[in-house]
PDB file of C-alpha atoms in Angstrom:
ATOM      1  CA  MET A   1      -8.176 -20.113  14.140  1.00 94.00           C
ATOM      2  CA  GLN A   2      -7.624 -23.207  11.609  1.00 92.00           C
ATOM      3  CA  SER A   3      -3.916 -23.195  12.103  1.00 94.00           C
ATOM      4  CA  ILE A   4      -3.887 -23.037  15.776  1.00 95.00           C
ATOM      5  CA  TYR A   5      -6.692 -25.935  15.498  1.00 94.00           C
ATOM      6  CA  ALA A   6      -4.125 -27.928  13.260  1.00 92.00           C
ATOM      7  CA  MET A   7      -1.665 -27.254  15.792  1.00 93.00           C
ATOM      8  CA  HIS A   8      -3.611 -29.114  18.508  1.00 92.00           C
ATOM      9  CA  GLN A   9      -4.516 -32.169  15.919  1.00 93.00           C
ATOM     10  CA  LYS A  10      -0.755 -32.809  15.242  1.00 92.00           C
ATOM     11  CA  ASN A  11       0.019 -31.961  18.564  1.00 92.00           C
ATOM     12  CA  THR A  12       3.043 -30.004  17.535  1.00 90.00           C
ATOM     13  CA  ASP A  13       4.930 -26.853  19.099  1.00 88.00           C
ATOM     14  CA  ASP A  14       6.747 -26.440  15.662  1.00 92.00           C
ATOM     15  CA  LEU A  15       5.454 -22.923  15.853  1.00 93.00           C
ATOM     16  CA  GLU A  16       7.715 -21.452  12.899  1.00 94.00           C
ATOM     17  CA  LYS A  17       6.621 -24.257  10.582  1.00 94.00           C
ATOM     18  CA  GLU A  18       3.045 -23.785  11.328  1.00 94.00           C
ATOM     19  CA  GLU A  19       3.471 -19.877  10.866  1.00 95.00           C
ATOM     20  CA  LYS A  20       4.888 -20.306   8.039  1.00 94.00           C
ATOM     21  CA  PHE A  21       2.114 -22.265   6.274  1.00 93.00           C
ATOM     22  CA  LEU A  22      -0.479 -19.849   7.742  1.00 94.00           C
ATOM     23  CA  ILE A  23       1.409 -16.626   6.178  1.00 95.00           C
ATOM     24  CA  GLN A  24       1.827 -19.038   2.916  1.00 94.00           C
ATOM     25  CA  SER A  25      -1.838 -20.104   2.783  1.00 94.00           C
ATOM     26  CA  ILE A  26      -3.061 -16.559   3.240  1.00 94.00           C
ATOM     27  CA  ASP A  27      -0.607 -15.599   0.201  1.00 94.00           C
ATOM     28  CA  ASN A  28      -2.315 -18.066  -1.684  1.00 95.00           C
ATOM     29  CA  ILE A  29      -5.529 -16.217  -1.405  1.00 96.00           C
ATOM     30  CA  GLN A  30      -4.128 -13.682  -4.080  1.00 96.00           C
ATOM     31  CA  ASP A  31      -3.548 -16.364  -6.985  1.00 97.00           C
ATOM     32  CA  LEU A  32      -6.907 -17.439  -6.367  1.00 97.00           C
ATOM     33  CA  TYR A  33      -8.332 -13.748  -6.889  1.00 97.00           C
ATOM     34  CA  LEU A  34      -6.278 -14.032 -10.196  1.00 97.00           C
ATOM     35  CA  ILE A  35      -7.120 -16.890 -11.400  1.00 97.00           C
ATOM     36  CA  MET A  36     -10.810 -16.081 -10.790  1.00 97.00           C
ATOM     37  CA  LEU A  37     -10.298 -12.843 -12.623  1.00 97.00           C
ATOM     38  CA  SER A  38      -8.475 -14.102 -15.394  1.00 97.00           C
ATOM     39  CA  THR A  39     -11.147 -16.923 -16.516  1.00 98.00           C
ATOM     40  CA  LEU A  40     -13.093 -13.653 -17.348  1.00 98.00           C
ATOM     41  CA  THR A  41     -10.443 -12.963 -19.739  1.00 97.00           C
ATOM     42  CA  GLU A  42      -9.911 -16.456 -21.255  1.00 97.00           C
ATOM     43  CA  ILE A  43     -13.135 -16.792 -21.938  1.00 98.00           C
ATOM     44  CA  ARG A  44     -13.289 -14.354 -24.248  1.00 97.00           C
ATOM     45  CA  LYS A  45      -9.970 -15.482 -26.034  1.00 97.00           C
ATOM     46  CA  LYS A  46     -11.556 -18.975 -26.495  1.00 97.00           C
ATOM     47  CA  GLU A  47     -14.518 -17.092 -28.048  1.00 97.00           C
ATOM     48  CA  ILE A  48     -12.510 -15.225 -30.185  1.00 97.00           C
ATOM     49  CA  VAL A  49     -10.845 -18.384 -31.485  1.00 96.00           C
ATOM     50  CA  PHE A  50     -13.929 -20.047 -31.814  1.00 96.00           C
ATOM     51  CA  LEU A  51     -15.607 -17.502 -34.514  1.00 96.00           C
ATOM     52  CA  ASP A  52     -12.549 -17.533 -36.360  1.00 94.00           C
ATOM     53  CA  THR A  53     -12.552 -21.094 -36.899  1.00 94.00           C
ATOM     54  CA  SER A  54     -16.184 -21.482 -37.601  1.00 93.00           C
ATOM     55  CA  SER A  55     -15.755 -18.831 -40.230  1.00 91.00           C
ATOM     56  CA  LYS A  56     -13.204 -20.606 -41.865  1.00 89.00           C
ATOM     57  CA  LYS A  57     -14.985 -23.701 -42.023  1.00 88.00           C
ATOM     58  CA  HIS A  58     -15.432 -25.240 -45.608  1.00 85.00           C
ATOM     59  CA  LEU A  59     -19.511 -25.100 -45.337  1.00 87.00           C
ATOM     60  CA  ALA A  60     -19.646 -22.327 -42.757  1.00 87.00           C
ATOM     61  CA  THR A  61     -23.165 -21.044 -42.581  1.00 91.00           C
ATOM     62  CA  PRO A  62     -24.324 -17.205 -43.122  1.00 89.00           C
ATOM     63  CA  GLU A  63     -23.962 -16.975 -39.132  1.00 89.00           C
ATOM     64  CA  GLU A  64     -20.514 -18.474 -38.946  1.00 89.00           C
ATOM     65  CA  LYS A  65     -19.188 -16.055 -41.742  1.00 92.00           C
ATOM     66  CA  ASN A  66     -20.766 -12.995 -40.403  1.00 92.00           C
ATOM     67  CA  PRO A  67     -21.161 -13.823 -36.213  1.00 94.00           C
ATOM     68  CA  ASN A  68     -22.537 -11.787 -33.811  1.00 96.00           C
ATOM     69  CA  PRO A  69     -19.325  -9.899 -32.274  1.00 97.00           C
ATOM     70  CA  LYS A  70     -21.282  -8.379 -29.139  1.00 98.00           C
ATOM     71  CA  PHE A  71     -19.868 -10.780 -26.710  1.00 98.00           C
ATOM     72  CA  ILE A  72     -16.074 -10.359 -27.630  1.00 97.00           C
ATOM     73  CA  ASN A  73     -16.621  -6.572 -27.843  1.00 98.00           C
ATOM     74  CA  ASN A  74     -18.038  -6.495 -24.340  1.00 98.00           C
ATOM     75  CA  ALA A  75     -16.130  -3.229 -22.832  1.00 97.00           C
ATOM     76  CA  VAL A  76     -15.645  -4.803 -19.508  1.00 97.00           C
ATOM     77  CA  LEU A  77     -14.284  -7.777 -20.638  1.00 97.00           C
ATOM     78  CA  LEU A  78     -12.057  -5.366 -22.921  1.00 96.00           C
ATOM     79  CA  GLN A  79     -10.935  -3.005 -20.635  1.00 96.00           C
ATOM     80  CA  LEU A  80      -9.627  -6.468 -17.994  1.00 96.00           C
ATOM     81  CA  GLU A  81      -7.939  -7.651 -21.306  1.00 95.00           C
ATOM     82  CA  ASP A  82      -5.905  -4.381 -21.916  1.00 94.00           C
ATOM     83  CA  ASN A  83      -5.733  -3.722 -18.210  1.00 94.00           C
ATOM     84  CA  SER A  84      -1.909  -3.368 -17.244  1.00 94.00           C
ATOM     85  CA  SER A  85      -2.485  -3.791 -13.386  1.00 94.00           C
ATOM     86  CA  LEU A  86      -4.236  -7.189 -14.026  1.00 95.00           C
ATOM     87  CA  SER A  87      -1.574  -8.327 -16.784  1.00 95.00           C
ATOM     88  CA  ILE A  88       1.379  -7.542 -14.267  1.00 96.00           C
ATOM     89  CA  ALA A  89      -0.156  -9.177 -11.386  1.00 96.00           C
ATOM     90  CA  LEU A  90      -0.665 -12.180 -13.606  1.00 96.00           C
ATOM     91  CA  GLU A  91       2.840 -12.187 -14.906  1.00 96.00           C
ATOM     92  CA  GLN A  92       4.452 -11.928 -11.529  1.00 96.00           C
ATOM     93  CA  ARG A  93       2.414 -14.546  -9.716  1.00 95.00           C
ATOM     94  CA  LYS A  94       2.875 -16.781 -12.771  1.00 95.00           C
ATOM     95  CA  ILE A  95      -0.384 -17.595 -13.278  1.00 95.00           C
ATOM     96  CA  ASN A  96      -0.880 -19.698 -16.156  1.00 94.00           C
ATOM     97  CA  ASN A  97      -3.551 -22.170 -15.107  1.00 94.00           C
ATOM     98  CA  TRP A  98      -5.972 -21.517 -17.855  1.00 96.00           C
ATOM     99  CA  VAL A  99      -2.910 -22.272 -20.389  1.00 92.00           C
ATOM    100  CA  LEU A 100      -2.553 -25.871 -19.100  1.00 92.00           C
ATOM    101  CA  ASN A 101      -5.646 -26.340 -18.170  1.00 94.00           C
ATOM    102  CA  ASP A 102      -8.015 -24.388 -20.908  1.00 95.00           C
ATOM    103  CA  ASP A 103     -10.664 -27.602 -20.787  1.00 96.00           C
ATOM    104  CA  TYR A 104     -12.416 -25.752 -18.005  1.00 97.00           C
ATOM    105  CA  ILE A 105     -12.228 -22.521 -19.711  1.00 97.00           C
ATOM    106  CA  LEU A 106     -14.224 -24.177 -22.437  1.00 97.00           C
ATOM    107  CA  ILE A 107     -16.690 -25.641 -20.053  1.00 97.00           C
ATOM    108  CA  LEU A 108     -17.806 -22.511 -18.537  1.00 98.00           C
ATOM    109  CA  LEU A 109     -17.567 -20.850 -22.332  1.00 98.00           C
ATOM    110  CA  ASN A 110     -20.280 -23.786 -23.618  1.00 97.00           C
ATOM    111  CA  GLU A 111     -22.339 -23.007 -20.396  1.00 97.00           C
ATOM    112  CA  ILE A 112     -22.377 -19.440 -20.658  1.00 98.00           C
ATOM    113  CA  LYS A 113     -23.569 -19.660 -24.538  1.00 97.00           C
ATOM    114  CA  GLN A 114     -26.319 -22.103 -23.456  1.00 97.00           C
ATOM    115  CA  SER A 115     -27.836 -19.805 -21.075  1.00 98.00           C
ATOM    116  CA  ASP A 116     -30.500 -17.710 -21.040  1.00 98.00           C
ATOM    117  CA  LEU A 117     -28.207 -15.237 -19.778  1.00 98.00           C
ATOM    118  CA  TYR A 118     -26.358 -14.978 -22.901  1.00 98.00           C
ATOM    119  CA  ALA A 119     -29.315 -15.923 -25.575  1.00 97.00           C
ATOM    120  CA  LYS A 120     -31.213 -12.412 -23.942  1.00 98.00           C
ATOM    121  CA  TYR A 121     -27.869 -10.369 -24.059  1.00 98.00           C
ATOM    122  CA  MET A 122     -27.069 -11.506 -27.923  1.00 97.00           C
ATOM    123  CA  ARG A 123     -30.334 -10.538 -29.352  1.00 96.00           C
ATOM    124  CA  ASN A 124     -28.578  -7.380 -30.951  1.00 96.00           C
ATOM    125  CA  ARG A 125     -25.472  -6.567 -31.921  1.00 96.00           C
ATOM    126  CA  ILE A 126     -25.196  -3.143 -29.560  1.00 96.00           C
ATOM    127  CA  ASN A 127     -22.563  -2.881 -26.927  1.00 97.00           C
ATOM    128  CA  THR A 128     -23.533  -0.167 -24.340  1.00 97.00           C
ATOM    129  CA  PHE A 129     -21.298  -0.311 -21.297  1.00 97.00           C
ATOM    130  CA  GLU A 130     -24.472  -0.309 -18.703  1.00 97.00           C
ATOM    131  CA  GLU A 131     -25.520  -3.601 -20.658  1.00 98.00           C
ATOM    132  CA  ASP A 132     -22.117  -4.863 -20.798  1.00 98.00           C
ATOM    133  CA  LYS A 133     -21.127  -4.571 -17.210  1.00 97.00           C
ATOM    134  CA  GLN A 134     -24.265  -5.890 -16.097  1.00 98.00           C
ATOM    135  CA  PHE A 135     -23.659  -9.169 -18.387  1.00 98.00           C
ATOM    136  CA  VAL A 136     -20.311  -9.516 -16.819  1.00 98.00           C
ATOM    137  CA  ILE A 137     -21.709  -9.256 -13.387  1.00 98.00           C
ATOM    138  CA  ASP A 138     -24.350 -11.763 -13.755  1.00 98.00           C
ATOM    139  CA  MET A 139     -22.283 -13.906 -15.950  1.00 98.00           C
ATOM    140  CA  PHE A 140     -19.599 -14.310 -13.354  1.00 98.00           C
ATOM    141  CA  THR A 141     -22.459 -14.703 -10.271  1.00 98.00           C
ATOM    142  CA  GLU A 142     -24.517 -16.790 -12.102  1.00 98.00           C
ATOM    143  CA  LEU A 143     -22.396 -18.773 -13.954  1.00 98.00           C
ATOM    144  CA  ILE A 144     -19.097 -19.345 -13.447  1.00 98.00           C
ATOM    145  CA  ALA A 145     -18.506 -18.612  -9.439  1.00 97.00           C
ATOM    146  CA  PRO A 146     -20.736 -21.202  -8.985  1.00 97.00           C
ATOM    147  CA  ASN A 147     -19.508 -24.024 -11.421  1.00 97.00           C
ATOM    148  CA  GLU A 148     -19.204 -27.016  -9.739  1.00 96.00           C
ATOM    149  CA  LYS A 149     -16.252 -28.419 -12.144  1.00 96.00           C
ATOM    150  CA  LEU A 150     -14.374 -25.432 -11.658  1.00 96.00           C
ATOM    151  CA  TYR A 151     -14.594 -25.365  -7.747  1.00 96.00           C
ATOM    152  CA  ASP A 152     -13.567 -29.290  -7.661  1.00 95.00           C
ATOM    153  CA  TYR A 153     -10.580 -28.011  -9.832  1.00 96.00           C
ATOM    154  CA  LEU A 154      -9.798 -25.158  -7.355  1.00 95.00           C
ATOM    155  CA  GLU A 155     -10.381 -27.598  -4.382  1.00 93.00           C
ATOM    156  CA  ASP A 156      -7.982 -30.225  -5.768  1.00 94.00           C
ATOM    157  CA  HIS A 157      -5.608 -27.416  -6.795  1.00 91.00           C
ATOM    158  CA  LYS A 158      -4.886 -26.021  -3.295  1.00 91.00           C
ATOM    159  CA  LEU A 159      -6.941 -27.236  -0.016  1.00 83.00           C
ATOM    160  CA  THR A 160      -6.901 -24.303   1.646  1.00 88.00           C
ATOM    161  CA  TRP A 161      -8.956 -22.418  -0.923  1.00 92.00           C
ATOM    162  CA  THR A 162     -12.085 -24.418  -0.292  1.00 90.00           C
ATOM    163  CA  ASP A 163     -12.774 -21.263   2.620  1.00 91.00           C
ATOM    164  CA  ASP A 164     -11.261 -18.594   0.329  1.00 94.00           C
ATOM    165  CA  ILE A 165     -13.450 -19.156  -2.626  1.00 96.00           C
ATOM    166  CA  PRO A 166     -16.704 -17.439  -1.461  1.00 94.00           C
ATOM    167  CA  LEU A 167     -14.408 -14.257  -0.163  1.00 94.00           C
ATOM    168  CA  VAL A 168     -12.557 -14.314  -3.391  1.00 97.00           C
ATOM    169  CA  ASN A 169     -15.647 -14.168  -5.558  1.00 97.00           C
ATOM    170  CA  THR A 170     -17.355 -11.797  -3.067  1.00 97.00           C
ATOM    171  CA  GLN A 171     -14.300  -9.304  -3.916  1.00 97.00           C
ATOM    172  CA  ILE A 172     -14.666 -10.009  -7.800  1.00 97.00           C
ATOM    173  CA  GLN A 173     -18.430  -8.979  -7.801  1.00 97.00           C
ATOM    174  CA  LYS A 174     -17.552  -5.926  -5.855  1.00 97.00           C
ATOM    175  CA  GLN A 175     -15.070  -4.659  -7.873  1.00 97.00           C
ATOM    176  CA  LEU A 176     -17.396  -5.799 -11.218  1.00 97.00           C
ATOM    177  CA  LYS A 177     -20.259  -3.876  -9.739  1.00 96.00           C
ATOM    178  CA  ALA A 178     -17.709  -0.679  -8.978  1.00 95.00           C
ATOM    179  CA  ILE A 179     -16.026  -0.834 -12.674  1.00 95.00           C
ATOM    180  CA  SER A 180     -16.710   1.969 -14.962  1.00 94.00           C
ATOM    181  CA  GLU A 181     -15.705   3.353 -18.221  1.00 91.00           C
ATOM    182  CA  LYS A 182     -13.580   6.194 -16.984  1.00 85.00           C
ATOM    183  CA  ASP A 183     -11.380   4.493 -14.199  1.00 77.00           C
ATOM    184  CA  ASP A 184      -9.164   1.558 -14.786  1.00 79.00           C
ATOM    185  CA  PHE A 185      -9.512  -1.389 -12.712  1.00 89.00           C
ATOM    186  CA  LYS A 186      -7.181  -2.274 -10.110  1.00 93.00           C
ATOM    187  CA  VAL A 187      -6.274  -5.294  -8.804  1.00 95.00           C
ATOM    188  CA  VAL A 188      -6.504  -5.547  -5.004  1.00 94.00           C
ATOM    189  CA  LYS A 189      -3.733  -5.914  -2.630  1.00 93.00           C
ATOM    190  CA  LEU A 190      -4.156  -8.864  -0.321  1.00 93.00           C
ATOM    191  CA  TYR A 191      -2.972  -6.789   3.034  1.00 93.00           C
ATOM    192  CA  LYS A 192      -3.983  -3.039   3.329  1.00 91.00           C
ATOM    193  CA  ASP A 193      -0.496  -2.185   4.674  1.00 92.00           C
ATOM    194  CA  GLU A 194       2.528  -3.931   6.156  1.00 92.00           C
ATOM    195  CA  GLU A 195       0.964  -3.678   9.868  1.00 91.00           C
ATOM    196  CA  ASP A 196      -1.746  -5.869   8.447  1.00 91.00           C
ATOM    197  CA  ARG A 197       0.478  -8.227   7.243  1.00 92.00           C
ATOM    198  CA  GLU A 198       2.338  -8.461  10.695  1.00 94.00           C
ATOM    199  CA  PHE A 199      -0.915  -8.787  12.470  1.00 95.00           C
ATOM    200  CA  VAL A 200      -1.545 -12.128  11.240  1.00 94.00           C
ATOM    201  CA  GLY A 201       1.824 -13.711  12.750  1.00 95.00           C
ATOM    202  CA  HIS A 202       1.714 -11.477  16.102  1.00 96.00           C
ATOM    203  CA  LEU A 203      -2.007 -12.850  16.664  1.00 97.00           C
ATOM    204  CA  PHE A 204      -0.818 -16.503  15.856  1.00 97.00           C
ATOM    205  CA  ARG A 205       2.095 -15.957  18.079  1.00 97.00           C
ATOM    206  CA  LYS A 206       0.549 -14.438  21.151  1.00 97.00           C
ATOM    207  CA  THR A 207      -2.343 -16.387  21.224  1.00 97.00           C
ATOM    208  CA  VAL A 208      -0.345 -19.881  20.949  1.00 97.00           C
ATOM    209  CA  LEU A 209       2.372 -18.939  23.121  1.00 96.00           C
ATOM    210  CA  ASN A 210      -0.022 -17.849  26.033  1.00 97.00           C
ATOM    211  CA  GLU A 211      -2.651 -20.159  25.509  1.00 95.00           C
ATOM    212  CA  LEU A 212      -2.804 -21.520  29.405  1.00 94.00           C
ATOM    213  CA  ASP A 213      -3.217 -18.134  30.868  1.00 96.00           C
ATOM    214  CA  LEU A 214      -5.751 -17.058  27.892  1.00 96.00           C
ATOM    215  CA  ALA A 215      -7.658 -19.963  29.112  1.00 93.00           C
ATOM    216  CA  LYS A 216      -7.472 -19.550  32.868  1.00 93.00           C
ATOM    217  CA  GLU A 217      -9.995 -15.837  31.807  1.00 93.00           C
ATOM    218  CA  TYR A 218     -12.698 -17.896  30.432  1.00 90.00           C
ATOM    219  CA  ILE A 219     -12.562 -21.250  32.735  1.00 86.00           C
ATOM    220  CA  ASP A 220     -14.131 -20.003  35.856  1.00 79.00           C
ATOM    221  CA  LYS A 221     -16.681 -18.319  33.592  1.00 75.00           C
ATOM    222  CA  THR A 222     -18.615 -21.233  32.497  1.00 69.00           C
ATOM    223  CA  PRO A 223     -20.075 -22.779  35.385  1.00 58.00           C
ATOM    224  CA  ASN A 224     -22.244 -24.835  33.486  1.00 63.00           C
ATOM    225  CA  TRP A 225     -20.182 -26.216  31.262  1.00 59.00           C
ATOM    226  CA  ASP A 226     -17.096 -28.796  32.022  1.00 57.00           C
ATOM    227  CA  ALA A 227     -13.669 -27.483  30.572  1.00 58.00           C
ATOM    228  CA  ASP A 228     -13.654 -30.931  28.763  1.00 60.00           C
ATOM    229  CA  ARG A 229     -16.724 -30.839  26.914  1.00 64.00           C
ATOM    230  CA  ILE A 230     -16.589 -27.344  25.136  1.00 79.00           C
ATOM    231  CA  ALA A 231     -15.863 -27.304  21.702  1.00 87.00           C
ATOM    232  CA  GLU A 232     -11.997 -27.490  20.784  1.00 91.00           C
ATOM    233  CA  ILE A 233     -13.215 -24.877  17.924  1.00 94.00           C
ATOM    234  CA  ASP A 234     -14.938 -22.790  20.724  1.00 94.00           C
ATOM    235  CA  THR A 235     -11.595 -22.780  23.006  1.00 94.00           C
ATOM    236  CA  ILE A 236      -9.768 -21.273  20.409  1.00 96.00           C
ATOM    237  CA  ILE A 237     -11.982 -18.483  19.233  1.00 97.00           C
ATOM    238  CA  LEU A 238     -12.292 -17.498  22.961  1.00 96.00           C
ATOM    239  CA  LYS A 239      -8.569 -17.577  23.499  1.00 97.00           C
ATOM    240  CA  MET A 240      -7.891 -15.684  20.546  1.00 98.00           C
ATOM    241  CA  ALA A 241     -10.858 -13.065  21.173  1.00 98.00           C
ATOM    242  CA  ILE A 242      -9.440 -12.501  24.492  1.00 97.00           C
ATOM    243  CA  CYS A 243      -5.844 -12.201  22.759  1.00 97.00           C
ATOM    244  CA  GLU A 244      -7.285  -9.464  21.010  1.00 97.00           C
ATOM    245  CA  PHE A 245      -8.832  -7.652  24.299  1.00 96.00           C
ATOM    246  CA  LEU A 246      -6.033  -7.901  26.088  1.00 96.00           C
ATOM    247  CA  LYS A 247      -2.787  -7.770  23.589  1.00 95.00           C
ATOM    248  CA  PHE A 248      -4.360  -5.478  20.795  1.00 95.00           C
ATOM    249  CA  PRO A 249      -4.789  -2.194  21.560  1.00 93.00           C
ATOM    250  CA  SER A 250      -5.677  -0.770  18.141  1.00 91.00           C
ATOM    251  CA  ILE A 251      -8.394  -3.247  17.504  1.00 94.00           C
ATOM    252  CA  PRO A 252     -12.350  -2.275  18.905  1.00 94.00           C
ATOM    253  CA  ILE A 253     -13.579  -4.781  21.113  1.00 95.00           C
ATOM    254  CA  LYS A 254     -17.034  -4.638  19.054  1.00 95.00           C
ATOM    255  CA  VAL A 255     -14.984  -5.725  16.137  1.00 95.00           C
ATOM    256  CA  THR A 256     -13.379  -8.716  17.909  1.00 97.00           C
ATOM    257  CA  ILE A 257     -16.771  -9.728  19.327  1.00 97.00           C
ATOM    258  CA  ASN A 258     -18.382  -9.543  15.996  1.00 97.00           C
ATOM    259  CA  GLU A 259     -15.399 -11.141  13.729  1.00 96.00           C
ATOM    260  CA  TYR A 260     -15.493 -14.260  16.114  1.00 97.00           C
ATOM    261  CA  LEU A 261     -19.013 -14.558  16.512  1.00 97.00           C
ATOM    262  CA  GLU A 262     -18.821 -15.194  12.707  1.00 95.00           C
ATOM    263  CA  ILE A 263     -16.161 -17.758  12.828  1.00 95.00           C
ATOM    264  CA  ALA A 264     -18.103 -19.351  15.126  1.00 95.00           C
ATOM    265  CA  LYS A 265     -21.422 -19.674  13.122  1.00 94.00           C
ATOM    266  CA  GLU A 266     -19.008 -20.851  10.209  1.00 92.00           C
ATOM    267  CA  TYR A 267     -17.105 -23.372  11.713  1.00 93.00           C
ATOM    268  CA  SER A 268     -18.279 -24.583  14.918  1.00 92.00           C
ATOM    269  CA  THR A 269     -21.652 -25.893  16.255  1.00 89.00           C
ATOM    270  CA  PRO A 270     -24.821 -24.326  15.878  1.00 87.00           C
ATOM    271  CA  LYS A 271     -25.043 -23.272  19.640  1.00 89.00           C
ATOM    272  CA  SER A 272     -21.299 -22.107  19.674  1.00 91.00           C
ATOM    273  CA  SER A 273     -22.090 -18.222  18.547  1.00 92.00           C
ATOM    274  CA  ILE A 274     -24.712 -17.849  21.387  1.00 92.00           C
ATOM    275  CA  PHE A 275     -22.321 -19.384  24.177  1.00 91.00           C
ATOM    276  CA  ILE A 276     -19.394 -17.574  22.933  1.00 94.00           C
ATOM    277  CA  ASN A 277     -21.229 -13.938  23.248  1.00 94.00           C
ATOM    278  CA  GLY A 278     -21.932 -14.456  26.536  1.00 93.00           C
ATOM    279  CA  ILE A 279     -18.804 -15.347  27.563  1.00 93.00           C
ATOM    280  CA  LEU A 280     -17.277 -12.585  25.822  1.00 95.00           C
ATOM    281  CA  ASP A 281     -19.942 -10.081  27.134  1.00 94.00           C
ATOM    282  CA  ASN A 282     -19.384 -10.944  30.507  1.00 93.00           C
ATOM    283  CA  LEU A 283     -15.167 -11.170  30.008  1.00 95.00           C
ATOM    284  CA  VAL A 284     -15.097  -7.222  29.013  1.00 95.00           C
ATOM    285  CA  LYS A 285     -17.367  -5.954  31.621  1.00 94.00           C
ATOM    286  CA  GLU A 286     -14.797  -7.844  33.982  1.00 94.00           C
ATOM    287  CA  PHE A 287     -11.816  -6.839  32.293  1.00 95.00           C
ATOM    288  CA  GLN A 288     -13.026  -2.846  31.939  1.00 94.00           C
ATOM    289  CA  ASN A 289     -14.005  -2.982  35.896  1.00 93.00           C
ATOM    290  CA  GLU A 290     -10.509  -4.030  36.336  1.00 93.00           C
ATOM    291  CA  ASN A 291      -8.997  -1.832  33.821  1.00 93.00           C
ATOM    292  CA  LYS A 292      -7.557  -4.646  32.165  1.00 92.00           C
ATOM    293  CA  ILE A 293      -8.369  -3.426  28.507  1.00 91.00           C
ATOM    294  CA  LYS A 294      -5.941  -0.806  26.896  1.00 87.00           C
ATOM    295  CA  LYS A 295      -7.454   0.447  23.970  1.00 85.00           C
ATOM    296  CA  THR A 296      -5.764   3.755  21.982  1.00 79.00           C
ATOM    297  CA  GLY A 297      -7.580   5.692  19.279  1.00 64.00           C
ATOM    298  CA  ARG A 298     -11.824   7.027  19.020  1.00 47.00           C
ATOM    299  CA  GLY A 299     -14.535   4.951  19.090  1.00 47.00           C
ATOM    300  CA  LEU A 300     -12.540   1.382  20.016  1.00 51.00           C
ATOM    301  CA  LEU A 301     -14.661   0.675  22.977  1.00 51.00           C
TER     302      LEU A 301
END
C-alpha cells in the first residue's frame, strides 16, 4: 500500500524500481528482528564486563568483589547466547550494530538496573527457569521495546522500520513466552515459503498494472462520494482488496476484508474503515452474484 502510494506521489511508472525497493524494505525486517533480539545477549555481555571491571577496582567493595550473578546467569539469556540459530543468522546478515553503537546497550543496561523490575528480580541469588523467563519477557516488554532512545536510533537507521518495530517486538514477545528449557530457540523466517515471497510482487504488480480497471469496480458504488473526495489511501486500499478478490483465488474473502480494514484503521482517516467495509461488502455480494469471484480450497468464502 505504501509503495503504491509512493508511486502516486512521485508520479512515476518505474514499476521495477519501486518493486525492488518494496522487496528490500520487507527483507530489512529480518535485520530489525535480529537487532532487537541481539539487545538481550549484548546487555548480558556488557553486564559481565561491568562486574569484572568492578571486582578489580583497587578499592572494590565487598559487594563488588562478590556480586550477585543472577542476571548474567539468567537461563533464557544464556539460551539465546548459546543458540546456533541466532548466531548463524546474525553472522549471515552481518548484524553488528551493537558493536558499532554499544552506547545504546549501555543506556538500556543502565535503565534496566535502575528499574523496580530488576531490583525485585535480584533480591536473591537463585535462578529458576520460570522466574528467569518471566523477567526477560517483562524486561523486553517494559524496558527495551518502548525505549525512546533505542527507537530514535532504529528510526534514523532505516526509515521503513518505523512501521515494522511494533510487528517485530510482538513477534519477539510471542517467542519469549513460548520458550522452554528443552526446546531450542528458532529464528523465524521472514516468509512462510516461496509462494509467500512471490505473493508480495504479484499483489504489487497486479494492483499497479490494473489500477484503472480496479477503480471502475467501486466508482459507481459510492453515490454519496465524489471520486476526487475519496482519500487517496482509501482508493489504494480498495484497489488492492478488489485485486485480491478477483485475482488471488487462494486468499479467503474474509481475510482480505479484515486485513484491509486494519490497514485503513492504522493509516487512513477515522471513518475510512467504515466506508471501505461498506464498499467491499457490497462488492463481494455483487461479484458473487455475477460469479466473478473464483476461490479455491475449503472455507475460502
